[in-house]
Coordinates of C-alpha atoms and ligand atoms in Angstrom, one line a residue:
M6 CA 33.9 -9.5 -4.7
R7 CA 31.7 -7.7 -7.4
T8 CA 28.8 -8.5 -5.8
A9 CA 30.4 -7.3 -2.6
S10 CA 30.7 -3.7 -3.8
V11 CA 27.7 -2.9 -5.3
E12 CA 26.1 -4.2 -2.3
A13 CA 28.2 -1.4 -0.2
A14 CA 27.3 1.4 -2.5
V15 CA 22.8 0.5 -2.7
A16 CA 23.0 0.0 1.2
E17 CA 25.2 3.5 1.0
G18 CA 22.1 4.7 -1.8
L19 CA 19.5 3.5 1.2
F20 CA 20.8 5.3 3.7
R21 CA 21.4 8.6 1.9
P22 CA 18.4 11.1 3.3
I23 CA 15.9 12.2 1.0
S24 CA 12.7 15.1 1.1
A25 CA 9.7 12.7 -0.5
G26 CA 6.1 15.1 -1.1
G27 CA 7.0 17.0 1.0
L28 CA 8.7 14.9 4.0
E29 CA 11.8 14.4 5.1
L30 CA 12.6 10.8 5.6
R31 CA 16.4 10.1 7.6
N32 CA 16.6 7.4 5.0
R33 CA 14.8 5.7 2.2
I34 CA 13.6 2.5 3.4
A35 CA 10.5 2.2 4.1
M36 CA 8.1 -0.3 5.7
A37 CA 5.7 -1.7 3.6
P38 CA 2.2 -2.3 4.9
M39 CA 1.2 -5.8 5.3
S40 CA -1.9 -6.7 7.1
R41 CA -1.0 -9.0 10.1
Y42 CA -4.6 -10.0 10.9
L43 CA -3.4 -9.7 15.0
C44 CA -6.5 -7.2 15.8
P45 CA -9.1 -9.6 17.0
D46 CA -11.2 -5.9 19.2
G47 CA -10.2 -3.1 15.7
M48 CA -7.4 -2.0 18.0
P49 CA -3.9 -1.6 17.9
H50 CA -3.1 -2.1 21.3
E51 CA 0.6 -1.7 23.0
D52 CA 1.5 -5.3 20.5
V53 CA 1.2 -3.9 17.6
A54 CA 2.7 0.1 19.0
A55 CA 6.0 -2.3 19.8
Y56 CA 5.8 -4.0 16.5
Y57 CA 6.6 -1.1 14.7
R58 CA 8.6 0.9 16.6
C59 CA 11.2 -2.0 17.0
R60 CA 11.1 -1.3 12.9
A61 CA 11.0 2.4 13.6
E62 CA 14.0 2.2 16.3
N63 CA 16.5 -0.6 13.7
G64 CA 16.2 2.7 10.8
V65 CA 14.2 2.0 9.1
G66 CA 12.5 5.3 7.9
L67 CA 9.1 5.4 7.0
I68 CA 6.1 3.1 8.2
I69 CA 3.2 2.5 6.3
T70 CA 1.1 0.9 8.8
E71 CA -0.7 -2.7 7.7
G72 CA -4.0 -1.7 5.9
T73 CA -6.8 -0.1 8.8
Y74 CA -10.6 0.0 7.5
I75 CA -12.2 3.8 7.5
G76 CA -15.2 4.1 9.0
H77 CA -18.1 3.0 7.4
P78 CA -19.5 0.3 7.5
T79 CA -18.8 -2.1 4.7
A80 CA -15.2 -1.0 4.6
A81 CA -14.7 -3.8 6.9
S82 CA -14.1 -8.5 5.9
Y83 CA -10.8 -9.9 6.4
E84 CA -11.5 -10.6 10.8
G85 CA -8.7 -9.1 13.2
V86 CA -7.4 -5.8 10.7
P87 CA -7.8 -2.5 13.1
F88 CA -9.9 0.0 12.0
F89 CA -8.4 4.0 11.9
A90 CA -11.7 5.0 13.5
G91 CA -14.0 5.4 16.5
Q92 CA -12.2 3.9 19.9
A93 CA -9.0 2.3 17.4
L94 CA -7.7 6.2 16.9
A95 CA -6.7 6.2 21.0
G96 CA -4.3 3.2 20.4
W97 CA -3.2 4.5 16.7
G98 CA -2.2 7.9 18.5
K99 CA -0.3 6.2 20.9
V100 CA 1.9 4.0 17.9
R101 CA 2.7 6.4 16.6
E102 CA 3.9 8.5 19.5
A103 CA 6.2 5.0 20.5
V104 CA 7.1 5.3 16.6
H105 CA 7.9 9.0 16.4
E106 CA 9.8 8.6 20.2
V107 CA 12.7 6.9 18.4
G108 CA 13.1 9.2 15.0
G109 CA 10.7 7.0 12.9
R110 CA 7.8 8.5 10.4
I111 CA 4.8 6.9 9.8
F112 CA 1.5 6.8 7.2
P113 CA -1.8 5.0 8.5
Q114 CA -2.9 2.8 5.2
L115 CA -6.6 3.4 4.3
W116 CA -8.4 1.0 3.2
H117 CA -12.0 -0.2 1.7
T118 CA -12.4 -3.5 1.0
G119 CA -15.3 -3.0 -1.7
S120 CA -16.6 -6.2 -3.4
F121 CA -13.4 -9.1 -1.0
R122 CA -17.2 -8.2 2.1
Q123 CA -19.8 -10.9 1.6
S124 CA -22.8 -9.9 4.4
W125 CA -21.9 -13.2 6.5
M126 CA -18.9 -11.5 7.2
P127 CA -18.5 -9.8 11.0
P128 CA -18.3 -6.9 12.4
M129 CA -21.4 -5.7 10.3
K130 CA -23.0 -9.2 10.1
G131 CA -25.6 -8.9 7.7
V132 CA -24.5 -5.9 5.2
P133 CA -23.1 -6.4 1.9
G134 CA -20.7 -6.1 0.0
I135 CA -20.3 -2.7 -2.1
G136 CA -18.2 -2.3 -5.4
P137 CA -18.5 0.2 -8.4
S138 CA -21.5 -2.7 -10.4
E139 CA -22.6 -5.4 -9.5
N140 CA -19.9 -8.4 -9.7
L141 CA -20.1 -11.9 -8.6
N142 CA -17.3 -13.9 -8.1
T143 CA -14.7 -11.4 -8.6
F144 CA -13.2 -13.4 -5.8
T145 CA -13.3 -17.2 -5.4
N146 CA -15.5 -18.7 -3.5
H147 CA -17.3 -15.5 -2.7
S148 CA -20.9 -16.6 -4.5
E149 CA -23.0 -13.3 -2.5
P150 CA -23.0 -10.1 -5.8
T151 CA -22.2 -6.8 -4.7
R152 CA -24.3 -4.3 -4.7
A153 CA -23.4 -1.8 -7.4
M154 CA -22.4 1.4 -5.0
T155 CA -24.9 5.2 -5.2
D156 CA -24.8 7.9 -5.8
S157 CA -24.6 8.4 -1.5
D158 CA -22.7 5.5 -1.2
I159 CA -20.0 7.0 -2.8
A160 CA -20.7 9.8 -0.4
E161 CA -20.4 8.4 2.0
V162 CA -17.4 6.1 1.3
I163 CA -15.7 9.2 -0.2
D164 CA -15.9 11.5 3.1
A165 CA -14.7 8.3 5.1
Y166 CA -11.7 8.4 3.7
A167 CA -11.6 12.4 4.5
T168 CA -12.3 11.8 7.9
A169 CA -9.1 8.8 8.6
A170 CA -6.8 11.1 7.1
A171 CA -8.4 14.3 9.5
D172 CA -8.2 11.8 12.2
A173 CA -4.8 10.4 11.4
Q174 CA -3.0 14.4 11.0
R175 CA -5.2 15.2 13.8
L176 CA -2.6 12.7 15.7
G177 CA 0.2 14.7 14.8
F178 CA 1.0 11.5 12.1
D179 CA 2.8 12.4 8.9
G180 CA 0.6 11.2 5.7
I181 CA -1.2 9.2 5.1
E182 CA -1.8 5.6 2.4
L183 CA -4.9 5.2 0.4
H184 CA -4.8 1.6 -1.0
A185 CA -5.7 1.7 -4.2
A186 CA -3.9 -1.3 -5.5
H187 CA -5.1 -5.5 -4.8
G188 CA -8.3 -5.1 -7.0
Y189 CA -10.0 -3.4 -3.4
L190 CA -12.8 -0.6 -3.9
I191 CA -10.7 2.1 -5.4
D192 CA -8.7 -0.2 -7.9
E193 CA -12.1 -1.7 -8.6
F194 CA -13.3 1.0 -10.3
F195 CA -9.3 2.0 -11.7
W196 CA -10.7 -1.5 -13.5
A197 CA -13.5 -1.8 -16.2
H198 CA -13.9 -6.0 -15.4
T199 CA -15.3 -4.4 -12.4
N200 CA -16.7 -0.6 -12.8
R201 CA -18.6 -1.5 -15.7
R202 CA -20.7 2.3 -14.6
A203 CA -23.1 4.2 -17.1
D204 CA -22.7 7.4 -14.6
R205 CA -20.1 9.4 -14.4
Y206 CA -17.6 7.2 -12.5
G207 CA -17.3 5.1 -15.2
G208 CA -15.5 4.5 -18.5
D209 CA -12.7 5.4 -20.1
R210 CA -9.7 4.2 -17.8
R211 CA -9.1 8.6 -17.0
Q212 CA -13.3 8.4 -15.7
R213 CA -12.2 5.4 -14.0
T214 CA -10.2 7.6 -12.0
R215 CA -13.1 9.7 -10.5
F216 CA -14.1 8.0 -7.5
A217 CA -10.2 7.9 -6.5
V218 CA -10.0 11.8 -7.5
E219 CA -12.6 12.6 -5.6
I220 CA -11.7 11.0 -2.3
I221 CA -7.8 12.6 -3.1
Q222 CA -10.0 16.6 -3.7
E223 CA -11.5 15.8 -0.4
I224 CA -8.7 14.9 1.5
R225 CA -7.0 17.8 0.3
R226 CA -9.9 19.9 1.6
R227 CA -10.0 18.2 5.1
V228 CA -5.8 18.1 5.8
G229 CA -4.4 21.1 3.2
T230 CA -2.2 21.3 0.5
D231 CA 1.4 20.6 2.2
F232 CA 0.3 17.1 4.5
P233 CA 1.9 13.7 2.5
L234 CA -0.2 11.6 0.5
S235 CA 0.6 8.4 -1.2
L236 CA -1.8 6.6 -2.9
R237 CA -0.9 2.8 -4.1
F238 CA -1.6 1.0 -7.2
S239 CA -0.7 -1.6 -8.7
Q240 CA -1.2 -4.2 -12.2
W241 CA -2.4 -7.1 -10.2
K242 CA -4.8 -7.6 -8.4
Q243 CA -5.6 -10.0 -5.3
Q244 CA -8.5 -12.4 -7.5
D245 CA -5.0 -12.1 -10.7
Y246 CA -1.7 -11.7 -10.5
T247 CA -1.5 -11.2 -14.5
V248 CA -4.5 -8.8 -15.0
R249 CA -3.1 -5.4 -15.9
L250 CA -4.2 -1.8 -15.2
A251 CA -2.2 -0.7 -18.4
D252 CA -0.7 -2.2 -21.4
T253 CA 1.6 1.1 -21.8
P254 CA 3.2 3.6 -20.5
D255 CA 0.2 6.3 -22.2
Q256 CA -2.0 3.7 -20.7
L257 CA -0.3 4.8 -17.0
A258 CA -0.8 7.9 -18.3
E259 CA -4.4 8.3 -18.6
V260 CA -4.4 6.7 -14.7
L261 CA -1.5 8.5 -13.2
E262 CA -1.9 11.4 -13.9
P263 CA -5.3 12.6 -13.4
L264 CA -3.9 11.3 -9.2
V265 CA -2.0 13.7 -9.7
D266 CA -3.3 16.5 -10.7
A267 CA -6.2 16.1 -7.5
G268 CA -3.4 16.3 -4.8
V269 CA -1.6 13.1 -4.8
S270 CA 2.3 13.8 -3.7
I271 CA 3.7 10.4 -3.4
L272 CA 3.3 7.3 -6.1
H273 CA 3.3 3.6 -4.2
A274 CA 3.7 1.2 -7.5
S275 CA 3.7 -1.5 -6.0
T276 CA 4.6 -5.2 -7.7
R277 CA 5.8 -8.0 -7.0
R278 CA 9.1 -8.6 -8.2
F279 CA 9.9 -4.6 -8.8
W280 CA 13.2 -5.6 -10.5
E281 CA 10.8 -6.7 -14.1
P282 CA 10.6 -4.3 -16.9
A283 CA 6.8 -3.2 -16.4
F284 CA 6.3 -2.5 -20.4
P285 CA 9.6 -4.1 -22.2
D286 CA 8.6 -4.2 -25.6
D287 CA 8.9 -0.2 -24.1
S288 CA 12.0 0.5 -22.0
D289 CA 14.0 -1.6 -19.0
L290 CA 11.8 0.6 -16.8
T291 CA 10.6 -1.0 -14.1
L292 CA 6.5 0.8 -12.7
A293 CA 8.7 2.8 -10.6
G294 CA 10.6 4.4 -12.9
W295 CA 7.8 4.4 -15.3
T296 CA 5.7 6.5 -12.8
K297 CA 8.5 8.6 -12.0
K298 CA 9.3 9.3 -15.2
I299 CA 5.0 9.9 -16.1
T300 CA 4.4 11.9 -13.3
G301 CA 8.0 13.2 -11.7
Q302 CA 6.6 12.5 -8.1
S303 CA 7.7 10.8 -5.5
V304 CA 8.0 6.8 -5.7
I305 CA 8.1 4.6 -4.0
M306 CA 9.1 0.8 -6.0
V307 CA 8.5 -2.3 -3.5
G308 CA 8.5 -6.1 -4.2
G309 CA 10.4 -8.6 -3.0
A310 CA 13.7 -6.6 -1.9
G311 CA 16.3 -9.0 0.0
L312 CA 14.0 -12.3 -0.5
D313 CA 14.8 -14.7 -2.6
R314 CA 11.6 -14.9 -4.0
P315 CA 7.6 -13.6 -3.8
G316 CA 4.6 -15.1 -1.8
L317 CA 3.0 -15.8 2.0
N318 CA 5.3 -19.3 2.3
E319 CA 8.5 -18.5 2.8
A320 CA 11.9 -17.3 1.1
M321 CA 15.6 -16.4 1.5
P322 CA 17.2 -13.4 2.3
A323 CA 18.9 -12.5 -1.1
S324 CA 21.4 -10.1 -2.1
L325 CA 20.1 -6.3 -3.0
A326 CA 22.7 -6.1 -5.8
V327 CA 19.5 -6.0 -8.1
L328 CA 18.9 -2.6 -6.9
E329 CA 21.8 -1.4 -8.7
K330 CA 20.3 -0.3 -12.1
P331 CA 17.1 1.2 -10.7
L332 CA 19.5 3.1 -7.5
S333 CA 21.3 4.8 -10.5
R334 CA 18.7 6.2 -12.6
E335 CA 16.6 7.6 -10.0
E336 CA 14.2 5.4 -10.8
F337 CA 12.3 5.2 -7.4
D338 CA 12.5 7.7 -4.1
L339 CA 11.6 4.6 -1.7
L340 CA 12.1 1.4 -1.5
A341 CA 9.3 -0.4 0.4
V342 CA 10.6 -3.4 2.2
G343 CA 7.3 -6.1 3.5
R344 CA 8.4 -9.3 4.1
A345 CA 12.1 -9.2 4.8
L346 CA 11.6 -6.8 7.5
L347 CA 8.9 -8.7 9.0
A348 CA 11.4 -11.5 9.2
D349 CA 13.8 -9.4 10.9
P350 CA 12.9 -6.4 12.3
R351 CA 16.7 -5.2 12.0
W352 CA 17.3 -5.1 8.7
P353 CA 18.7 -2.0 7.7
I354 CA 21.3 -3.1 10.4
K355 CA 22.5 -5.8 8.6
V356 CA 22.1 -3.7 5.6
R357 CA 23.6 -1.0 6.8
V358 CA 26.8 -3.5 7.8
G359 CA 26.9 -5.5 4.5
D360 CA 25.1 -8.3 6.7
L361 CA 22.8 -9.1 4.7
G362 CA 23.2 -13.4 5.0
A363 CA 22.5 -12.9 8.6
C364 CA 18.8 -11.6 7.6
R365 CA 16.9 -13.9 9.3
P366 CA 14.6 -16.5 6.3
Y367 CA 10.6 -15.2 5.9
T368 CA 9.0 -18.0 6.8
K369 CA 4.8 -18.4 7.1
S370 CA 4.8 -19.1 10.5
L371 CA 5.8 -16.2 11.7
L372 CA 2.2 -15.2 10.6
E373 CA 1.0 -16.3 13.8
T374 CA 2.4 -13.9 15.8
L375 CA 4.0 -9.6 16.4
D376 CA 7.2 -9.5 17.0
Ligands
FMN28 C1 1.4 -10.4 5.8 C2 1.2 -9.5 4.5 C3 0.5 -8.9 4.7 C4 0.1 -7.6 3.5 N1 -0.6 -7.3 3.6 C5 -1.0 -6.1 2.5 C6 -2.2 -4.6 3.2 O1 -2.2 -5.0 4.6 N2 -2.1 -3.4 2.5 C7 -0.6 -4.0 1.5 O2 -1.2 -2.5 0.2 N3 0.0 -4.3 0.3 C8 -0.2 -5.5 1.7 N4 1.0 -6.6 1.5 C9 1.5 -6.3 0.5 C10 2.6 -5.8 0.9 O3 2.8 -4.6 1.0 C11 4.2 -5.9 -0.6 O4 3.7 -5.5 -1.4 C12 4.5 -7.4 -1.1 O5 4.8 -8.7 0.7 C13 5.7 -7.1 -1.3 O6 6.8 -7.0 -1.0 P1 8.0 -8.2 -0.5 O7 8.4 -8.9 -1.3 O8 9.4 -6.9 0.0 O9 7.3 -8.6 1.0 C14 0.6 -8.0 2.1 C15 1.8 -8.9 2.0 C16 1.9 -9.2 3.0 C17 3.7 -10.3 2.8

């Protein structure tokens, strides 16, 4: 009985309208960015528009799209990921319209895959991966060293991020998210293991944020101060779930404060299990909670909502009672939901009526199609 009443209170909390990063949202449910690798020509077609529209129609407040490549020859690596540049922009305009038609809001997630790229990878075969330093094998099965970025590479990539953000604004998107998590390019600059530069882009934790800071500043210069700008960061890396950007709240502040000073309006704290304490020796606050406490900014929490385990294989619906504490302590503004929404577009409706048990479980086979 208690679980049912807690879940009802949590659902009520999630469906409260909110203002986050300057954006008015009808509720606090965001769709987490999830690459679907189903755009073989790098373009989002009608099926992509229908996929996001369907989540918005069923109540998601804010859609954050799958990672989309910025318009730089080194950005891409995985096949089937859409670009947010060139001819793909017309398709993104239609995706935006489809989501707005049903009352949703939408940000594209802007992505550069950094050292994940190898020169044999499409679509720009022969172009090597670039990163902050020459790194070998930061991702498994990669034998080719990343080329360390020159100052002109850095300037070009910053320009590509800012162009994508300006295009998003022009196309009527509600904001953008920078993918600065999971070991990809921006995160490689944050992480001492992959950033061994001796120039102004390397150094201590605060100095390693400079690349991100310059991207944010250039975006702000192009889109103005009011356009919502989210930045997704993580402790964990795709290459290693156990590594950390910060071992203490003070170290986390060293990373986050320069980003906020530069103009980020929403911080998206990516974890695999949102309820885990970020720094157990200090308190039981989550990573989202610490992010809010340190910066006072709007915060998105994510990781395991509505499912019983992390990972890409399979997971069953699970209670949302675990949200009670962070919700009552106002540790977050928005809850991003990934696999549960991929599996069941009607997830928000089912949560609202207390029918979580009826949600479709998540299985890997769902990744094969865009339903
Ligand atoms: C199929 C799949 C693709 C993903 N692609 C991205 C991505 O493009 N960008 C990103 O920041 N995170 C990506 N993630 C991570 C999710 O956004 C989310 O943080 C993670 O799945 C945990 O949330 P969940 O437990 O609610 O699924 C992906 C996750 C999945 C399952």
